[in-house]
Structure formats: structure tokens, C-alpha cells
Amino acid sequence: MSQTGSTSLLLVIGSNPPSQTSGARTLARVEMAREVLGFERVRLANLFALPSYRSGGLSELGATPEGWLEARVEMERALGEAGEVLLAYGVGEPTGPARAHFREQVSWLNEQIEQHDLPTWWVGGAPRHPSRWQRYTWRAYPNASFTEALGTALSLMSPSDPLPARP
């Protein structure tokens, strides 16, 4: 399915690192997306640099710009190596002051992806987190295996698609 061939790098943009788990489930899903899309390599970078137990922790941790700005260093490096991008940071936004930082970060990311001219994927027309892919695909494609359903649910964003989390 990959547009650039099997030797390129798929960059997956997640939310933030886990604090109390290994992240093995997320990494396994990221690996599954790599296989389904036909990439040789995959790399995960996050919108926010600081770990939390759940993505809901971003509302508290992300109230100041430090964790957002720190994450840009890794994302910039990874975007320079990527052949394509998969948005997988989740569909919910943090609350309070973190919401503005989140929206600014997503806007910055969208600009970077556009500058690098990178084809961009998402699951079911949204930047769903890998932990939610199976729930989504089970509902959308109830008669397909998870792998088959994920292959169907993964789609390239088109220029007419609304960008996620615009301020």
C-alpha cells in the first residue's frame, strides 16, 4: 500500500510516552501498521515529550510549553528521515491551558508535514491512538480480522480532508 516503496520509513506520531507501562501494546500496533502498509522500518515520535499514565494526563502536564517544545526536537529529526507519516496521537484534546498548546503543536506538525511533502495516513479518517484501533475496526468492519480491517481503515489524508485539531 505504501506510496514510496518498502524501503522507506513510516513515522508514527503518537501522543506521549507511557509512565507506568512498557508501551508494548502500542508498539505492537505500530508494527502491525508498518506491515500492513508495507514499510521496511517504523519510528514512533510523540507530540508531547513527558510521560503520563494516560493521555488524559496531558491536561495537567501540558499546561506549560516545555514538554511540547521538547517533543519538537525528536519530531523534526524523525520527519527528516520519514517517507510517510501516520497520525496516531488520539482524537481527544487536553483541557485547560494544555488545549491551546496541543492545538499549536498539531498546527506546527501539520506545517512540518506539508513542508516535507509527506503522504499522511490515519485510521478511519482521524488520528486515532493505536490503543483504539481494534475497537474502531471491530465496529466499522465486524466481519473482518483485525489485520484486514486495519488495512481497510488506514487511509491517506487528501488535501480536502480537514486537518485535525485546528485552533
PDB file of C-alpha atoms in Angstrom:
ATOM      1  CA  MET A   1       0.000   0.000   0.000  1.00  0.00           C
ATOM      2  CA  SER A   2       2.887   2.371   0.639  1.00  0.00           C
ATOM      3  CA  GLN A   3       3.292   5.110  -1.916  1.00  0.00           C
ATOM      4  CA  THR A   4       7.082   5.295  -1.698  1.00  0.00           C
ATOM      5  CA  GLY A   5       8.077   1.657  -1.536  1.00  0.00           C
ATOM      6  CA  SER A   6       9.063  -0.881   1.071  1.00  0.00           C
ATOM      7  CA  THR A   7      12.436   0.617   1.969  1.00  0.00           C
ATOM      8  CA  SER A   8      11.166   3.901   3.372  1.00  0.00           C
ATOM      9  CA  LEU A   9      10.474   4.796   6.973  1.00  0.00           C
ATOM     10  CA  LEU A  10       6.963   5.136   8.346  1.00  0.00           C
ATOM     11  CA  LEU A  11       6.865   7.769  11.076  1.00  0.00           C
ATOM     12  CA  VAL A  12       4.052   7.293  13.575  1.00  0.00           C
ATOM     13  CA  ILE A  13       3.126  10.376  15.604  1.00  0.00           C
ATOM     14  CA  GLY A  14       1.803   9.309  18.981  1.00  0.00           C
ATOM     15  CA  SER A  15       0.607  11.277  21.973  1.00  0.00           C
ATOM     16  CA  ASN A  16       3.280  10.930  24.657  1.00  0.00           C
ATOM     17  CA  PRO A  17       5.392   8.239  26.332  1.00  0.00           C
ATOM     18  CA  PRO A  18       3.768   5.941  28.908  1.00  0.00           C
ATOM     19  CA  SER A  19       4.792   6.241  32.547  1.00  0.00           C
ATOM     20  CA  GLN A  20       3.519   3.013  34.106  1.00  0.00           C
ATOM     21  CA  THR A  21       3.531   0.529  31.247  1.00  0.00           C
ATOM     22  CA  SER A  22       6.080  -0.616  28.712  1.00  0.00           C
ATOM     23  CA  GLY A  23       4.006   0.660  25.806  1.00  0.00           C
ATOM     24  CA  ALA A  24       4.227  -2.835  24.298  1.00  0.00           C
ATOM     25  CA  ARG A  25       0.616  -2.849  23.044  1.00  0.00           C
ATOM     26  CA  THR A  26       1.042   0.476  21.276  1.00  0.00           C
ATOM     27  CA  LEU A  27       4.359  -0.635  19.783  1.00  0.00           C
ATOM     28  CA  ALA A  28       2.785  -3.901  18.571  1.00  0.00           C
ATOM     29  CA  ARG A  29       0.007  -1.957  16.838  1.00  0.00           C
ATOM     30  CA  VAL A  30       2.537   0.425  15.289  1.00  0.00           C
ATOM     31  CA  GLU A  31       4.429  -2.607  13.993  1.00  0.00           C
ATOM     32  CA  MET A  32       1.193  -4.014  12.563  1.00  0.00           C
ATOM     33  CA  ALA A  33       0.578  -0.749  10.693  1.00  0.00           C
ATOM     34  CA  ARG A  34       4.126  -0.908   9.321  1.00  0.00           C
ATOM     35  CA  GLU A  35       3.495  -4.397   7.997  1.00  0.00           C
ATOM     36  CA  VAL A  36       0.050  -3.591   6.567  1.00  0.00           C
ATOM     37  CA  LEU A  37       1.377  -0.510   4.772  1.00  0.00           C
ATOM     38  CA  GLY A  38       4.470  -2.333   3.504  1.00  0.00           C
ATOM     39  CA  PHE A  39       7.228  -0.296   5.120  1.00  0.00           C
ATOM     40  CA  GLU A  40      10.606  -1.736   5.973  1.00  0.00           C
ATOM     41  CA  ARG A  41      11.063   0.429   9.078  1.00  0.00           C
ATOM     42  CA  VAL A  42       8.902   2.308  11.551  1.00  0.00           C
ATOM     43  CA  ARG A  43       9.677   5.001  14.094  1.00  0.00           C
ATOM     44  CA  LEU A  44       7.488   6.467  16.811  1.00  0.00           C
ATOM     45  CA  ALA A  45       7.711  10.113  17.849  1.00  0.00           C
ATOM     46  CA  ASN A  46       5.316  11.898  20.187  1.00  0.00           C
ATOM     47  CA  LEU A  47       3.512  15.244  20.224  1.00  0.00           C
ATOM     48  CA  PHE A  48       4.432  15.681  23.884  1.00  0.00           C
ATOM     49  CA  ALA A  49       7.722  14.639  25.480  1.00  0.00           C
ATOM     50  CA  LEU A  50       6.755  13.960  29.100  1.00  0.00           C
ATOM     51  CA  PRO A  51       5.326  10.574  30.148  1.00  0.00           C
ATOM     52  CA  SER A  52       1.913  10.121  31.717  1.00  0.00           C
ATOM     53  CA  TYR A  53      -0.173   7.163  32.842  1.00  0.00           C
ATOM     54  CA  ARG A  54      -2.916   8.018  30.356  1.00  0.00           C
ATOM     55  CA  SER A  55      -3.200  10.617  27.629  1.00  0.00           C
ATOM     56  CA  GLY A  56      -5.632  12.447  29.937  1.00  0.00           C
ATOM     57  CA  GLY A  57      -2.556  13.395  31.971  1.00  0.00           C
ATOM     58  CA  LEU A  58      -1.678  15.893  29.259  1.00  0.00           C
ATOM     59  CA  SER A  59      -4.204  18.354  30.674  1.00  0.00           C
ATOM     60  CA  GLU A  60      -2.056  18.750  33.771  1.00  0.00           C
ATOM     61  CA  LEU A  61       1.429  18.066  32.384  1.00  0.00           C
ATOM     62  CA  GLY A  62       0.887  20.056  29.198  1.00  0.00           C
ATOM     63  CA  ALA A  63      -0.274  23.282  30.805  1.00  0.00           C
ATOM     64  CA  THR A  64       3.138  24.825  30.141  1.00  0.00           C
ATOM     65  CA  PRO A  65       5.007  24.791  26.800  1.00  0.00           C
ATOM     66  CA  GLU A  66       8.139  22.881  27.874  1.00  0.00           C
ATOM     67  CA  GLY A  67       7.010  19.323  27.090  1.00  0.00           C
ATOM     68  CA  TRP A  68       5.533  20.397  23.776  1.00  0.00           C
ATOM     69  CA  LEU A  69       8.647  22.247  22.663  1.00  0.00           C
ATOM     70  CA  GLU A  70      10.923  19.425  23.791  1.00  0.00           C
ATOM     71  CA  ALA A  71       8.963  16.954  21.622  1.00  0.00           C
ATOM     72  CA  ARG A  72       9.595  19.057  18.519  1.00  0.00           C
ATOM     73  CA  VAL A  73      13.293  18.165  18.518  1.00  0.00           C
ATOM     74  CA  GLU A  74      12.562  14.447  18.044  1.00  0.00           C
ATOM     75  CA  MET A  75       9.697  15.060  15.619  1.00  0.00           C
ATOM     76  CA  GLU A  76      11.873  17.330  13.432  1.00  0.00           C
ATOM     77  CA  ARG A  77      14.617  14.712  13.326  1.00  0.00           C
ATOM     78  CA  ALA A  78      12.148  11.934  12.503  1.00  0.00           C
ATOM     79  CA  LEU A  79      10.291  13.964   9.861  1.00  0.00           C
ATOM     80  CA  GLY A  80      13.599  14.494   8.061  1.00  0.00           C
ATOM     81  CA  GLU A  81      14.047  10.713   7.771  1.00  0.00           C
ATOM     82  CA  ALA A  82      10.429   9.709   7.115  1.00  0.00           C
ATOM     83  CA  GLY A  83       8.946   8.614   3.824  1.00  0.00           C
ATOM     84  CA  GLU A  84       5.378   8.849   5.110  1.00  0.00           C
ATOM     85  CA  VAL A  85       3.564   9.702   8.347  1.00  0.00           C
ATOM     86  CA  LEU A  86       0.805   8.002  10.318  1.00  0.00           C
ATOM     87  CA  LEU A  87      -1.070  10.281  12.723  1.00  0.00           C
ATOM     88  CA  ALA A  88      -1.873   8.283  15.859  1.00  0.00           C
ATOM     89  CA  TYR A  89      -1.974  10.730  18.772  1.00  0.00           C
ATOM     90  CA  GLY A  90      -5.659  10.295  19.569  1.00  0.00           C
ATOM     91  CA  VAL A  91      -8.892  12.098  18.843  1.00  0.00           C
ATOM     92  CA  GLY A  92      -9.365  13.834  22.194  1.00  0.00           C
ATOM     93  CA  GLU A  93      -7.833  17.137  23.199  1.00  0.00           C
ATOM     94  CA  PRO A  94      -6.494  18.013  26.638  1.00  0.00           C
ATOM     95  CA  THR A  95      -8.431  20.518  28.716  1.00  0.00           C
ATOM     96  CA  GLY A  96      -7.464  23.847  30.240  1.00  0.00           C
ATOM     97  CA  PRO A  97      -4.281  25.667  29.182  1.00  0.00           C
ATOM     98  CA  ALA A  98      -2.904  22.442  27.643  1.00  0.00           C
ATOM     99  CA  ARG A  99      -5.559  22.591  24.925  1.00  0.00           C
ATOM    100  CA  ALA A 100      -4.016  25.707  23.362  1.00  0.00           C
ATOM    101  CA  HIS A 101      -0.538  24.147  23.489  1.00  0.00           C
ATOM    102  CA  PHE A 102      -1.891  20.943  21.936  1.00  0.00           C
ATOM    103  CA  ARG A 103      -3.581  22.817  19.096  1.00  0.00           C
ATOM    104  CA  GLU A 104      -0.459  24.856  18.464  1.00  0.00           C
ATOM    105  CA  GLN A 105       1.616  21.664  18.395  1.00  0.00           C
ATOM    106  CA  VAL A 106      -0.714  19.954  15.925  1.00  0.00           C
ATOM    107  CA  SER A 107      -0.711  23.060  13.734  1.00  0.00           C
ATOM    108  CA  TRP A 108       3.101  23.117  13.838  1.00  0.00           C
ATOM    109  CA  LEU A 109       3.206  19.400  12.983  1.00  0.00           C
ATOM    110  CA  ASN A 110       0.820  19.852  10.055  1.00  0.00           C
ATOM    111  CA  GLU A 111       3.052  22.647   8.699  1.00  0.00           C
ATOM    112  CA  GLN A 112       6.143  20.451   9.042  1.00  0.00           C
ATOM    113  CA  ILE A 113       4.464  17.546   7.255  1.00  0.00           C
ATOM    114  CA  GLU A 114       3.410  19.888   4.465  1.00  0.00           C
ATOM    115  CA  GLN A 115       6.925  21.380   4.160  1.00  0.00           C
ATOM    116  CA  HIS A 116       8.411  17.881   3.889  1.00  0.00           C
ATOM    117  CA  ASP A 117       5.651  16.934   1.412  1.00  0.00           C
ATOM    118  CA  LEU A 118       4.971  13.676   3.261  1.00  0.00           C
ATOM    119  CA  PRO A 119       1.981  11.494   2.465  1.00  0.00           C
ATOM    120  CA  THR A 120      -0.004  11.181   5.688  1.00  0.00           C
ATOM    121  CA  TRP A 121      -2.110   8.268   6.930  1.00  0.00           C
ATOM    122  CA  TRP A 122      -4.715   7.929   9.624  1.00  0.00           C
ATOM    123  CA  VAL A 123      -7.171   5.299  10.817  1.00  0.00           C
ATOM    124  CA  GLY A 124     -10.811   5.796   9.930  1.00  0.00           C
ATOM    125  CA  GLY A 125     -10.354   9.432   8.961  1.00  0.00           C
ATOM    126  CA  ALA A 126      -8.950  10.508  12.330  1.00  0.00           C
ATOM    127  CA  PRO A 127      -5.626  10.458  14.219  1.00  0.00           C
ATOM    128  CA  ARG A 128      -6.827   7.552  16.409  1.00  0.00           C
ATOM    129  CA  HIS A 129      -4.420   6.252  19.033  1.00  0.00           C
ATOM    130  CA  PRO A 130      -3.220   2.676  18.362  1.00  0.00           C
ATOM    131  CA  SER A 131      -4.915   1.510  21.568  1.00  0.00           C
ATOM    132  CA  ARG A 132      -8.253   2.403  19.936  1.00  0.00           C
ATOM    133  CA  TRP A 133      -7.671   0.872  16.508  1.00  0.00           C
ATOM    134  CA  GLN A 134      -9.129  -2.528  17.332  1.00  0.00           C
ATOM    135  CA  ARG A 135     -12.281  -1.049  18.888  1.00  0.00           C
ATOM    136  CA  TYR A 136     -12.784   1.162  15.833  1.00  0.00           C
ATOM    137  CA  THR A 137     -12.146  -1.583  13.268  1.00  0.00           C
ATOM    138  CA  TRP A 138     -14.357  -4.083  15.124  1.00  0.00           C
ATOM    139  CA  ARG A 139     -17.261  -1.656  14.883  1.00  0.00           C
ATOM    140  CA  ALA A 140     -16.567  -0.490  11.328  1.00  0.00           C
ATOM    141  CA  TYR A 141     -15.680  -3.908   9.844  1.00  0.00           C
ATOM    142  CA  PRO A 142     -17.285  -6.545  12.104  1.00  0.00           C
ATOM    143  CA  ASN A 143     -16.727  -9.476   9.718  1.00  0.00           C
ATOM    144  CA  ALA A 144     -13.029  -8.870   9.091  1.00  0.00           C
ATOM    145  CA  SER A 145      -9.985  -9.899  11.078  1.00  0.00           C
ATOM    146  CA  PHE A 146      -8.223  -7.073  12.891  1.00  0.00           C
ATOM    147  CA  THR A 147      -5.363  -7.067  10.382  1.00  0.00           C
ATOM    148  CA  GLU A 148      -7.728  -6.995   7.398  1.00  0.00           C
ATOM    149  CA  ALA A 149      -9.870  -4.295   8.988  1.00  0.00           C
ATOM    150  CA  LEU A 150      -6.830  -2.179   9.825  1.00  0.00           C
ATOM    151  CA  GLY A 151      -5.705  -2.429   6.208  1.00  0.00           C
ATOM    152  CA  THR A 152      -9.086  -1.104   5.140  1.00  0.00           C
ATOM    153  CA  ALA A 153      -9.274   1.580   7.846  1.00  0.00           C
ATOM    154  CA  LEU A 154      -5.822   3.011   7.118  1.00  0.00           C
ATOM    155  CA  SER A 155      -6.256   5.751   4.560  1.00  0.00           C
ATOM    156  CA  LEU A 156      -4.208   8.553   3.111  1.00  0.00           C
ATOM    157  CA  MET A 157      -5.321  12.034   4.031  1.00  0.00           C
ATOM    158  CA  SER A 158      -6.280  14.050   0.993  1.00  0.00           C
ATOM    159  CA  PRO A 159      -5.917  17.818   0.602  1.00  0.00           C
ATOM    160  CA  SER A 160      -9.682  18.128   1.090  1.00  0.00           C
ATOM    161  CA  ASP A 161      -9.590  16.363   4.489  1.00  0.00           C
ATOM    162  CA  PRO A 162      -9.955  18.717   7.425  1.00  0.00           C
ATOM    163  CA  LEU A 163      -6.729  18.910   9.396  1.00  0.00           C
ATOM    164  CA  PRO A 164      -7.142  17.532  12.895  1.00  0.00           C
ATOM    165  CA  ALA A 165      -7.256  19.883  15.887  1.00  0.00           C
ATOM    166  CA  ARG A 166      -7.130  23.206  14.130  1.00  0.00           C
ATOM    167  CA  PRO A 167      -7.438  26.164  16.503  1.00  0.00           C
TER     168      PRO A 167
END
